[in-house]
Amino acid sequence: MHELSVCQGLIRQVERIAAENAATSVDRIVLKVGPLSGIEPELLRHAFTIAREGTVAALAELELSQGSIKVRCRLCGGAGEAAVNRLLCPDCGEWQVDVTEGEELLLLSLDLETSL
Amino acid sequence: MCDTCGCNVTPGNAHLVDKKTVDVLTNLLQENDHVAAHNREHFERHGVLAVNLMSSPGSGKTSLLEATIEALGNELSMAVIEGDLETENDAERIRARGVPAVQITTGQACHLDAHMVHDALHDMALDDIDVLFIENVGNLVCPASFDLGHHANVTLLSVTEGDDKPAKYPVMFRAADLVLLSKSDFLEMIDDFDTNRAERHVRELANAAPVLTLSVKRPDSLGPWFDWLRESVIALGEGRVMNPRVQPEGATLHSGP
């Protein structure tokens, strides 16, 4: 359950960005949590309800997208989707592939409210 | 009414509130990665190879360190950071072999992070050390997500755990720079662990890491592990850039605005 540590780091980043923008509250936090990131979205959601307490993001909505896993083959150039524990080329079936999508653990954007 | 939950915004004053979206694109582990980079610089300035050992609890990480100290103690100067939820037991086992060891007790935390390693380094004389082993908390899930500032991930899989562990814990085994199939002396007693199948599961994670089979009960099986260690120390000394295999994507591919 390392999702709570990750979430606490997230909240510190959000608080810093909110302060930089003189925001009074954070409405929405948008993340990308790839299937190979090692983070379980449901556990992150639970951790978020704990970590946001008493912060500028106390009422923020958490929006998570997972995306898919994509690989590109170094041998034949084939590209496509792969399963989490079978990162194989969709064309030739070999394992010498680069993962081009699926490992992201990113804070994409924040919706902020500021007093004019 | 307060400034916290928005209850001070009424139809009468809503025009005074501005809403905006800020694009960020930073890694969620940014704070950890920042400290990890600092740790790595620190290791490199002192010429220390830092190796992160990961596995399930009881796969033989501490026993492997004991055997390594026994065999290479005269050749390489070593130190160990031990991570466990509780007890000083592992650090005491290492110190009994005459090697400095700092125990980190994480309480409820299931992994080490870069901050914990940074704090432990205050108790360590790095100038006198060639190799620092960081024995992570026994866990095949969480430790894989945290860069500690080390140079290589070594993941142990004891043969009694089953050869499909890489398929079950893909994030961990994808992060491995070296996989050690430990307790190989048990292979004679169990008929369902196939070292080739274990290696195939690692390859199916698009990981080319060497897979070595060894047992501390069979000292002659440890040679390839010692060679990997020696070669890594030389590579670091020659200034080769060494990062653990899976670097946090956000930090390397997406720089913040």
mmCIF file of C-alpha atoms in Angstrom:
data_model
loop_
_atom_site.group_PDB
_atom_site.id
_atom_site.type_symbol
_atom_site.label_atom_id
_atom_site.label_comp_id
_atom_site.label_asym_id
_atom_site.label_seq_id
_atom_site.Cartn_x
_atom_site.Cartn_y
_atom_site.Cartn_z
ATOM 1 C CA MET A 1 0.000 0.000 0.000
ATOM 2 C CA HIS A 2 2.517 2.609 -1.184
ATOM 3 C CA GLU A 3 -0.351 4.562 -2.752
ATOM 4 C CA LEU A 4 -0.681 6.670 0.410
ATOM 5 C CA SER A 5 2.985 7.797 0.158
ATOM 6 C CA VAL A 6 2.470 8.617 -3.509
ATOM 7 C CA CYS A 7 -0.720 10.513 -2.673
ATOM 8 C CA GLN A 8 0.933 12.553 0.060
ATOM 9 C CA GLY A 9 3.607 13.587 -2.450
ATOM 10 C CA LEU A 10 0.843 14.491 -4.896
ATOM 11 C CA ILE A 11 -0.923 16.683 -2.332
ATOM 12 C CA ARG A 12 2.321 18.538 -1.549
ATOM 13 C CA GLN A 13 2.782 19.258 -5.264
ATOM 14 C CA VAL A 14 -0.842 20.375 -5.584
ATOM 15 C CA GLU A 15 -0.529 22.680 -2.568
ATOM 16 C CA ARG A 16 2.602 24.243 -4.029
ATOM 17 C CA ILE A 17 0.999 24.838 -7.443
ATOM 18 C CA ALA A 18 -2.169 26.217 -5.815
ATOM 19 C CA ALA A 19 -0.071 28.645 -3.774
ATOM 20 C CA GLU A 20 1.906 29.735 -6.856
ATOM 21 C CA ASN A 21 -1.380 30.544 -8.582
ATOM 22 C CA ALA A 22 -2.928 32.164 -5.493
ATOM 23 C CA ALA A 23 -5.784 29.660 -5.672
ATOM 24 C CA THR A 24 -8.385 29.501 -2.927
ATOM 25 C CA SER A 25 -9.333 25.925 -3.752
ATOM 26 C CA VAL A 26 -8.639 23.057 -6.120
ATOM 27 C CA ASP A 27 -11.698 21.664 -7.920
ATOM 28 C CA ARG A 28 -10.196 18.864 -9.930
ATOM 29 C CA ILE A 29 -6.915 16.936 -10.132
ATOM 30 C CA VAL A 30 -6.230 15.029 -13.338
ATOM 31 C CA LEU A 31 -3.722 12.155 -13.275
ATOM 32 C CA LYS A 32 -2.467 9.559 -15.690
ATOM 33 C CA VAL A 33 -1.643 6.281 -13.965
ATOM 34 C CA GLY A 34 -0.416 3.783 -16.537
ATOM 35 C CA PRO A 35 -1.026 0.021 -16.100
ATOM 36 C CA LEU A 36 2.751 -0.480 -15.640
ATOM 37 C CA SER A 37 3.198 2.360 -13.134
ATOM 38 C CA GLY A 38 2.904 0.060 -10.124
ATOM 39 C CA ILE A 39 -0.001 2.119 -8.793
ATOM 40 C CA GLU A 40 -3.473 0.662 -8.302
ATOM 41 C CA PRO A 41 -6.067 3.336 -9.226
ATOM 42 C CA GLU A 42 -8.672 2.186 -6.679
ATOM 43 C CA LEU A 43 -6.129 2.244 -3.837
ATOM 44 C CA LEU A 44 -4.980 5.677 -4.986
ATOM 45 C CA ARG A 45 -8.580 6.928 -4.845
ATOM 46 C CA HIS A 46 -8.966 5.646 -1.285
ATOM 47 C CA ALA A 47 -5.617 7.132 -0.243
ATOM 48 C CA PHE A 48 -6.624 10.442 -1.816
ATOM 49 C CA THR A 49 -9.667 10.835 0.463
ATOM 50 C CA ILE A 50 -7.283 10.577 3.435
ATOM 51 C CA ALA A 51 -4.433 12.689 2.070
ATOM 52 C CA ARG A 52 -6.599 15.628 0.910
ATOM 53 C CA GLU A 53 -8.141 16.257 4.383
ATOM 54 C CA GLY A 54 -7.540 19.785 5.604
ATOM 55 C CA THR A 55 -5.706 20.883 2.463
ATOM 56 C CA VAL A 56 -6.561 23.280 -0.339
ATOM 57 C CA ALA A 57 -7.680 20.165 -2.246
ATOM 58 C CA ALA A 58 -10.093 19.019 0.482
ATOM 59 C CA LEU A 59 -13.043 19.024 -1.939
ATOM 60 C CA ALA A 60 -11.173 18.242 -5.123
ATOM 61 C CA GLU A 61 -12.382 15.595 -7.490
ATOM 62 C CA LEU A 62 -9.738 13.102 -8.614
ATOM 63 C CA GLU A 63 -9.809 12.117 -12.248
ATOM 64 C CA LEU A 64 -7.675 9.131 -13.207
ATOM 65 C CA SER A 65 -6.979 7.801 -16.656
ATOM 66 C CA GLN A 66 -5.019 4.593 -17.152
ATOM 67 C CA GLY A 67 -4.494 4.473 -20.877
ATOM 68 C CA SER A 68 -3.196 1.295 -22.454
ATOM 69 C CA ILE A 69 0.176 -0.393 -22.809
ATOM 70 C CA LYS A 70 1.844 0.164 -26.159
ATOM 71 C CA VAL A 71 5.075 -1.375 -27.376
ATOM 72 C CA ARG A 72 7.324 -0.942 -30.398
ATOM 73 C CA CYS A 73 9.487 -3.815 -31.589
ATOM 74 C CA ARG A 74 13.230 -3.248 -31.952
ATOM 75 C CA LEU A 75 13.529 -6.201 -34.326
ATOM 76 C CA CYS A 76 10.695 -5.785 -36.826
ATOM 77 C CA GLY A 77 9.368 -2.310 -36.058
ATOM 78 C CA GLY A 78 5.894 -3.676 -35.271
ATOM 79 C CA ALA A 79 3.856 -1.617 -32.835
ATOM 80 C CA GLY A 80 0.657 -2.090 -30.894
ATOM 81 C CA GLU A 81 -0.925 -2.919 -27.569
ATOM 82 C CA ALA A 82 0.387 -5.489 -25.111
ATOM 83 C CA ALA A 83 -0.732 -7.084 -21.831
ATOM 84 C CA VAL A 84 0.888 -6.122 -18.551
ATOM 85 C CA ASN A 85 2.874 -9.363 -18.183
ATOM 86 C CA ARG A 86 3.292 -10.171 -21.879
ATOM 87 C CA LEU A 87 5.167 -7.251 -23.350
ATOM 88 C CA LEU A 88 5.673 -8.905 -26.714
ATOM 89 C CA CYS A 89 5.672 -7.601 -30.259
ATOM 90 C CA PRO A 90 2.134 -7.881 -31.686
ATOM 91 C CA ASP A 91 3.613 -8.772 -35.093
ATOM 92 C CA CYS A 92 6.603 -11.080 -34.583
ATOM 93 C CA GLY A 93 5.981 -12.148 -30.964
ATOM 94 C CA GLU A 94 9.520 -11.349 -29.782
ATOM 95 C CA TRP A 95 10.261 -9.647 -26.447
ATOM 96 C CA GLN A 96 12.836 -7.107 -27.638
ATOM 97 C CA VAL A 97 10.377 -4.231 -27.471
ATOM 98 C CA ASP A 98 10.339 -0.725 -26.042
ATOM 99 C CA VAL A 99 7.345 0.281 -23.975
ATOM 100 C CA THR A 100 6.093 3.532 -25.503
ATOM 101 C CA GLU A 101 3.071 3.976 -23.253
ATOM 102 C CA GLY A 102 1.833 2.521 -19.987
ATOM 103 C CA GLU A 103 4.416 3.473 -17.351
ATOM 104 C CA GLU A 104 3.193 7.024 -16.742
ATOM 105 C CA LEU A 105 2.595 8.303 -13.236
ATOM 106 C CA LEU A 106 1.789 11.897 -14.046
ATOM 107 C CA LEU A 107 -0.007 14.890 -12.685
ATOM 108 C CA LEU A 108 -1.547 16.278 -15.878
ATOM 109 C CA SER A 109 -3.546 19.297 -14.781
ATOM 110 C CA LEU A 110 -5.379 21.069 -11.988
ATOM 111 C CA ASP A 111 -8.607 23.080 -12.016
ATOM 112 C CA LEU A 112 -8.147 25.975 -9.624
ATOM 113 C CA GLU A 113 -10.425 28.613 -8.174
ATOM 114 C CA THR A 114 -8.994 32.020 -7.417
ATOM 115 C CA SER A 115 -10.642 35.111 -5.970
ATOM 116 C CA LEU A 116 -10.563 38.018 -8.357
ATOM 117 C CA MET B 1 -19.072 30.606 5.340
ATOM 118 C CA CYS B 2 -15.436 29.936 4.712
ATOM 119 C CA ASP B 3 -12.695 30.058 2.112
ATOM 120 C CA THR B 4 -12.174 26.322 2.150
ATOM 121 C CA CYS B 5 -15.184 24.619 0.642
ATOM 122 C CA GLY B 6 -16.631 27.271 -1.628
ATOM 123 C CA CYS B 7 -19.709 27.999 0.497
ATOM 124 C CA ASN B 8 -18.775 31.656 0.391
ATOM 125 C CA VAL B 9 -19.488 31.730 -3.335
ATOM 126 C CA THR B 10 -23.079 32.889 -3.891
ATOM 127 C CA PRO B 11 -24.955 33.844 -7.077
ATOM 128 C CA GLY B 12 -24.326 37.432 -6.006
ATOM 129 C CA ASN B 13 -20.547 37.200 -5.889
ATOM 130 C CA ALA B 14 -19.814 34.298 -8.269
ATOM 131 C CA HIS B 15 -18.509 36.751 -10.868
ATOM 132 C CA LEU B 16 -15.673 37.523 -8.465
ATOM 133 C CA VAL B 17 -14.398 33.938 -8.557
ATOM 134 C CA ASP B 18 -12.095 32.883 -11.340
ATOM 135 C CA LYS B 19 -11.701 29.290 -12.431
ATOM 136 C CA LYS B 20 -8.736 28.144 -14.417
ATOM 137 C CA THR B 21 -7.040 24.948 -15.486
ATOM 138 C CA VAL B 22 -3.294 24.667 -14.999
ATOM 139 C CA ASP B 23 -1.369 22.137 -17.071
ATOM 140 C CA VAL B 24 1.312 20.495 -14.987
ATOM 141 C CA LEU B 25 2.768 17.274 -16.472
ATOM 142 C CA THR B 26 5.054 16.287 -13.626
ATOM 143 C CA ASN B 27 5.799 12.900 -12.182
ATOM 144 C CA LEU B 28 3.871 12.078 -9.018
ATOM 145 C CA LEU B 29 7.098 10.880 -7.445
ATOM 146 C CA GLN B 30 8.871 14.157 -8.203
ATOM 147 C CA GLU B 31 9.884 14.799 -4.593
ATOM 148 C CA ASN B 32 11.299 11.302 -4.186
ATOM 149 C CA ASP B 33 13.101 11.471 -7.537
ATOM 150 C CA HIS B 34 14.689 14.771 -6.622
ATOM 151 C CA VAL B 35 16.210 13.303 -3.449
ATOM 152 C CA ALA B 36 17.152 10.122 -5.361
ATOM 153 C CA ALA B 37 19.144 12.168 -7.885
ATOM 154 C CA HIS B 38 20.886 13.885 -4.991
ATOM 155 C CA ASN B 39 21.734 10.495 -3.420
ATOM 156 C CA ARG B 40 23.103 9.213 -6.746
ATOM 157 C CA GLU B 41 25.371 12.245 -7.124
ATOM 158 C CA HIS B 42 26.571 11.686 -3.602
ATOM 159 C CA PHE B 43 27.406 8.016 -4.346
ATOM 160 C CA GLU B 44 29.219 8.914 -7.535
ATOM 161 C CA ARG B 45 31.279 11.642 -5.905
ATOM 162 C CA HIS B 46 32.528 9.023 -3.446
ATOM 163 C CA GLY B 47 32.902 6.288 -6.066
ATOM 164 C CA VAL B 48 30.323 4.040 -4.385
ATOM 165 C CA LEU B 49 28.313 1.482 -6.362
ATOM 166 C CA ALA B 50 24.825 1.361 -4.808
ATOM 167 C CA VAL B 51 22.826 -1.844 -5.363
ATOM 168 C CA ASN B 52 19.149 -2.135 -4.434
ATOM 169 C CA LEU B 53 18.259 -5.709 -3.424
ATOM 170 C CA MET B 54 14.589 -6.571 -3.709
ATOM 171 C CA SER B 55 12.560 -9.774 -3.232
ATOM 172 C CA SER B 56 9.761 -11.349 -1.227
ATOM 173 C CA PRO B 57 10.471 -11.700 2.502
ATOM 174 C CA GLY B 58 12.645 -14.763 3.076
ATOM 175 C CA SER B 59 14.122 -15.149 -0.409
ATOM 176 C CA GLY B 60 17.632 -15.008 0.980
ATOM 177 C CA LYS B 61 18.751 -11.383 0.568
ATOM 178 C CA THR B 62 20.600 -11.223 3.883
ATOM 179 C CA SER B 63 22.106 -14.698 3.429
ATOM 180 C CA LEU B 64 23.380 -13.670 0.001
ATOM 181 C CA LEU B 65 24.990 -10.580 1.549
ATOM 182 C CA GLU B 66 26.617 -12.704 4.240
ATOM 183 C CA ALA B 67 28.048 -15.065 1.624
ATOM 184 C CA THR B 68 29.203 -12.117 -0.497
ATOM 185 C CA ILE B 69 30.976 -10.483 2.451
ATOM 186 C CA GLU B 70 32.575 -13.830 3.270
ATOM 187 C CA ALA B 71 33.917 -14.298 -0.261
ATOM 188 C CA LEU B 72 34.768 -10.743 -1.331
ATOM 189 C CA GLY B 73 35.515 -9.097 2.009
ATOM 190 C CA ASN B 74 39.222 -8.807 1.228
ATOM 191 C CA GLU B 75 38.663 -7.559 -2.300
ATOM 192 C CA LEU B 76 35.847 -5.004 -1.967
ATOM 193 C CA SER B 77 34.942 -2.718 0.864
ATOM 194 C CA MET B 78 31.201 -3.092 1.502
ATOM 195 C CA ALA B 79 28.456 -1.532 3.612
ATOM 196 C CA VAL B 80 24.776 -2.296 3.974
ATOM 197 C CA ILE B 81 21.571 -0.370 4.580
ATOM 198 C CA GLU B 82 18.897 -2.727 5.886
ATOM 199 C CA GLY B 83 15.207 -1.973 5.482
ATOM 200 C CA ASP B 84 12.622 -3.789 7.580
ATOM 201 C CA LEU B 85 9.360 -2.854 9.247
ATOM 202 C CA GLU B 86 10.815 -3.748 12.640
ATOM 203 C CA THR B 87 13.933 -5.180 14.381
ATOM 204 C CA GLU B 88 17.673 -4.650 14.079
ATOM 205 C CA ASN B 89 18.203 -8.379 13.328
ATOM 206 C CA ASP B 90 19.506 -8.116 9.768
ATOM 207 C CA ALA B 91 21.901 -5.254 10.520
ATOM 208 C CA GLU B 92 23.277 -7.296 13.433
ATOM 209 C CA ARG B 93 23.883 -10.275 11.117
ATOM 210 C CA ILE B 94 25.881 -8.018 8.773
ATOM 211 C CA ARG B 95 27.838 -6.311 11.569
ATOM 212 C CA ALA B 96 28.762 -9.720 12.960
ATOM 213 C CA ARG B 97 30.759 -10.136 9.716
ATOM 214 C CA GLY B 98 32.668 -6.928 10.358
ATOM 215 C CA VAL B 99 30.815 -4.818 7.795
ATOM 216 C CA PRO B 100 29.110 -1.517 8.710
ATOM 217 C CA ALA B 101 25.316 -1.686 8.560
ATOM 218 C CA VAL B 102 22.603 0.885 9.188
ATOM 219 C CA GLN B 103 19.142 -0.448 9.954
ATOM 220 C CA ILE B 104 16.136 1.545 8.757
ATOM 221 C CA THR B 105 12.942 0.460 10.506
ATOM 222 C CA THR B 106 10.058 1.698 8.415
ATOM 223 C CA GLY B 107 7.252 1.000 10.902
ATOM 224 C CA GLN B 108 4.250 0.384 8.668
ATOM 225 C CA ALA B 109 5.853 1.527 5.409
ATOM 226 C CA CYS B 110 6.154 -1.287 2.884
ATOM 227 C CA HIS B 111 9.157 0.130 0.994
ATOM 228 C CA LEU B 112 12.228 2.321 1.318
ATOM 229 C CA ASP B 113 12.184 5.728 -0.307
ATOM 230 C CA ALA B 114 14.946 8.144 -1.257
ATOM 231 C CA HIS B 115 14.455 10.271 1.865
ATOM 232 C CA MET B 116 14.975 7.288 4.206
ATOM 233 C CA VAL B 117 18.157 6.313 2.358
ATOM 234 C CA HIS B 118 19.361 9.912 2.451
ATOM 235 C CA ASP B 119 18.929 10.016 6.236
ATOM 236 C CA ALA B 120 20.718 6.679 6.635
ATOM 237 C CA LEU B 121 23.690 8.009 4.644
ATOM 238 C CA HIS B 122 24.428 10.482 7.437
ATOM 239 C CA ASP B 123 25.581 7.495 9.490
ATOM 240 C CA MET B 124 27.859 6.119 6.797
ATOM 241 C CA ALA B 125 31.485 6.917 5.875
ATOM 242 C CA LEU B 126 31.149 6.624 2.086
ATOM 243 C CA ASP B 127 34.798 7.418 1.360
ATOM 244 C CA ASP B 128 35.830 3.997 2.650
ATOM 245 C CA ILE B 129 33.232 2.044 0.651
ATOM 246 C CA ASP B 130 33.247 0.431 -2.821
ATOM 247 C CA VAL B 131 29.792 -1.140 -2.749
ATOM 248 C CA LEU B 132 26.718 -0.134 -0.759
ATOM 249 C CA PHE B 133 23.965 -2.728 -0.675
ATOM 250 C CA ILE B 134 20.520 -1.407 0.100
ATOM 251 C CA GLU B 135 18.430 -4.350 1.237
ATOM 252 C CA ASN B 136 14.888 -3.191 0.621
ATOM 253 C CA VAL B 137 11.806 -4.249 2.587
ATOM 254 C CA GLY B 138 10.783 -7.767 1.578
ATOM 255 C CA ASN B 139 7.917 -7.078 -0.839
ATOM 256 C CA LEU B 140 7.432 -7.774 -4.557
ATOM 257 C CA VAL B 141 5.186 -4.755 -5.150
ATOM 258 C CA CYS B 142 5.913 -1.396 -3.570
ATOM 259 C CA PRO B 143 9.737 -1.104 -3.584
ATOM 260 C CA ALA B 144 9.757 -1.198 -7.407
ATOM 261 C CA SER B 145 8.150 2.246 -7.607
ATOM 262 C CA PHE B 146 10.789 4.197 -5.681
ATOM 263 C CA ASP B 147 14.123 5.334 -7.035
ATOM 264 C CA LEU B 148 16.563 5.446 -4.113
ATOM 265 C CA GLY B 149 19.451 6.937 -6.067
ATOM 266 C CA HIS B 150 21.035 3.511 -6.527
ATOM 267 C CA HIS B 151 22.702 2.228 -9.706
ATOM 268 C CA ALA B 152 21.151 -1.188 -10.216
ATOM 269 C CA ASN B 153 18.184 -3.280 -9.117
ATOM 270 C CA VAL B 154 18.953 -6.866 -8.181
ATOM 271 C CA THR B 155 15.806 -8.942 -7.683
ATOM 272 C CA LEU B 156 15.908 -12.331 -5.974
ATOM 273 C CA LEU B 157 13.397 -15.082 -6.646
ATOM 274 C CA SER B 158 13.867 -18.169 -4.489
ATOM 275 C CA VAL B 159 12.975 -21.386 -6.266
ATOM 276 C CA THR B 160 10.435 -22.319 -3.587
ATOM 277 C CA GLU B 161 8.308 -19.305 -4.581
ATOM 278 C CA GLY B 162 7.396 -20.629 -8.026
ATOM 279 C CA ASP B 163 8.720 -19.845 -11.490
ATOM 280 C CA ASP B 164 5.714 -17.704 -12.488
ATOM 281 C CA LYS B 165 6.439 -14.900 -10.004
ATOM 282 C CA PRO B 166 7.694 -12.560 -12.798
ATOM 283 C CA ALA B 167 4.336 -12.935 -14.588
ATOM 284 C CA LYS B 168 2.468 -12.272 -11.329
ATOM 285 C CA TYR B 169 4.574 -9.267 -10.273
ATOM 286 C CA PRO B 170 5.489 -7.681 -13.616
ATOM 287 C CA VAL B 171 6.354 -4.194 -12.368
ATOM 288 C CA MET B 172 8.965 -5.570 -9.968
ATOM 289 C CA PHE B 173 10.619 -7.954 -12.431
ATOM 290 C CA ARG B 174 10.539 -5.400 -15.231
ATOM 291 C CA ALA B 175 12.630 -3.142 -13.014
ATOM 292 C CA ALA B 176 15.346 -5.774 -12.456
ATOM 293 C CA ASP B 177 18.837 -5.248 -13.885
ATOM 294 C CA LEU B 178 19.803 -8.681 -12.611
ATOM 295 C CA VAL B 179 17.580 -11.568 -11.498
ATOM 296 C CA LEU B 180 18.965 -14.138 -9.062
ATOM 297 C CA LEU B 181 17.129 -17.461 -8.751
ATOM 298 C CA SER B 182 18.143 -18.215 -5.178
ATOM 299 C CA LYS B 183 18.093 -21.349 -2.989
ATOM 300 C CA SER B 184 18.824 -23.465 -6.056
ATOM 301 C CA ASP B 185 19.858 -26.351 -3.777
ATOM 302 C CA PHE B 186 16.097 -26.903 -3.327
ATOM 303 C CA LEU B 187 15.635 -27.579 -7.052
ATOM 304 C CA GLU B 188 16.326 -31.271 -6.390
ATOM 305 C CA MET B 189 13.436 -31.417 -3.949
ATOM 306 C CA ILE B 190 10.780 -29.570 -5.914
ATOM 307 C CA ASP B 191 9.613 -30.553 -9.361
ATOM 308 C CA ASP B 192 7.618 -27.511 -10.421
ATOM 309 C CA PHE B 193 10.295 -24.825 -10.714
ATOM 310 C CA ASP B 194 11.831 -24.613 -14.157
ATOM 311 C CA THR B 195 14.653 -22.059 -14.341
ATOM 312 C CA ASN B 196 14.139 -21.703 -18.118
ATOM 313 C CA ARG B 197 10.465 -20.949 -17.587
ATOM 314 C CA ALA B 198 11.337 -18.332 -14.934
ATOM 315 C CA GLU B 199 13.728 -16.723 -17.405
ATOM 316 C CA ARG B 200 11.093 -16.797 -20.154
ATOM 317 C CA HIS B 201 8.650 -14.958 -17.885
ATOM 318 C CA VAL B 202 11.307 -12.270 -17.329
ATOM 319 C CA ARG B 203 11.837 -11.939 -21.116
ATOM 320 C CA GLU B 204 8.078 -11.595 -21.610
ATOM 321 C CA LEU B 205 8.388 -8.374 -19.619
ATOM 322 C CA ALA B 206 10.722 -7.081 -22.370
ATOM 323 C CA ASN B 207 13.586 -7.372 -19.892
ATOM 324 C CA ALA B 208 17.006 -8.538 -21.106
ATOM 325 C CA ALA B 209 18.478 -8.699 -17.563
ATOM 326 C CA PRO B 210 20.803 -11.645 -16.889
ATOM 327 C CA VAL B 211 19.123 -14.436 -14.902
ATOM 328 C CA LEU B 212 21.529 -16.367 -12.658
ATOM 329 C CA THR B 213 20.809 -19.506 -10.654
ATOM 330 C CA LEU B 214 22.612 -19.786 -7.337
ATOM 331 C CA SER B 215 22.585 -20.966 -3.732
ATOM 332 C CA VAL B 216 24.612 -19.745 -0.777
ATOM 333 C CA LYS B 217 24.868 -23.418 0.217
ATOM 334 C CA ARG B 218 26.826 -24.051 -2.997
ATOM 335 C CA PRO B 219 29.657 -21.510 -2.960
ATOM 336 C CA ASP B 220 30.791 -22.461 -6.468
ATOM 337 C CA SER B 221 27.406 -21.303 -7.843
ATOM 338 C CA LEU B 222 28.063 -17.750 -6.660
ATOM 339 C CA GLY B 223 30.866 -16.966 -9.155
ATOM 340 C CA PRO B 224 28.711 -15.287 -11.847
ATOM 341 C CA TRP B 225 27.098 -13.040 -9.201
ATOM 342 C CA PHE B 226 30.516 -11.982 -7.924
ATOM 343 C CA ASP B 227 31.636 -11.322 -11.509
ATOM 344 C CA TRP B 228 28.575 -9.121 -12.133
ATOM 345 C CA LEU B 229 29.413 -7.188 -8.975
ATOM 346 C CA ARG B 230 33.084 -6.749 -9.917
ATOM 347 C CA GLU B 231 32.176 -5.640 -13.449
ATOM 348 C CA SER B 232 29.651 -3.135 -12.097
ATOM 349 C CA VAL B 233 32.237 -1.641 -9.721
ATOM 350 C CA ILE B 234 34.687 -1.291 -12.637
ATOM 351 C CA ALA B 235 32.009 0.230 -14.908
ATOM 352 C CA LEU B 236 31.141 2.849 -12.311
ATOM 353 C CA GLY B 237 34.847 3.594 -11.781
ATOM 354 C CA GLU B 238 35.225 4.165 -15.519
ATOM 355 C CA GLY B 239 32.489 6.760 -15.333
ATOM 356 C CA ARG B 240 29.820 4.769 -17.146
ATOM 357 C CA VAL B 241 26.356 6.186 -16.466
ATOM 358 C CA MET B 242 24.423 3.639 -14.453
ATOM 359 C CA ASN B 243 20.768 4.087 -13.646
ATOM 360 C CA PRO B 244 18.379 1.408 -12.475
ATOM 361 C CA ARG B 245 16.641 -0.112 -15.468
ATOM 362 C CA VAL B 246 13.248 1.509 -15.226
ATOM 363 C CA GLN B 247 13.539 5.200 -14.670
ATOM 364 C CA PRO B 248 10.417 7.118 -13.697
ATOM 365 C CA GLU B 249 8.904 8.051 -17.041
ATOM 366 C CA GLY B 250 7.686 11.475 -16.064
ATOM 367 C CA ALA B 251 11.098 12.676 -15.022
ATOM 368 C CA THR B 252 12.871 11.561 -18.164
ATOM 369 C CA LEU B 253 10.302 11.955 -20.928
ATOM 370 C CA HIS B 254 8.095 14.782 -19.793
ATOM 371 C CA SER B 255 9.799 17.782 -18.311
ATOM 372 C CA GLY B 256 7.430 20.131 -16.544
ATOM 373 C CA PRO B 257 6.401 23.454 -18.061
#
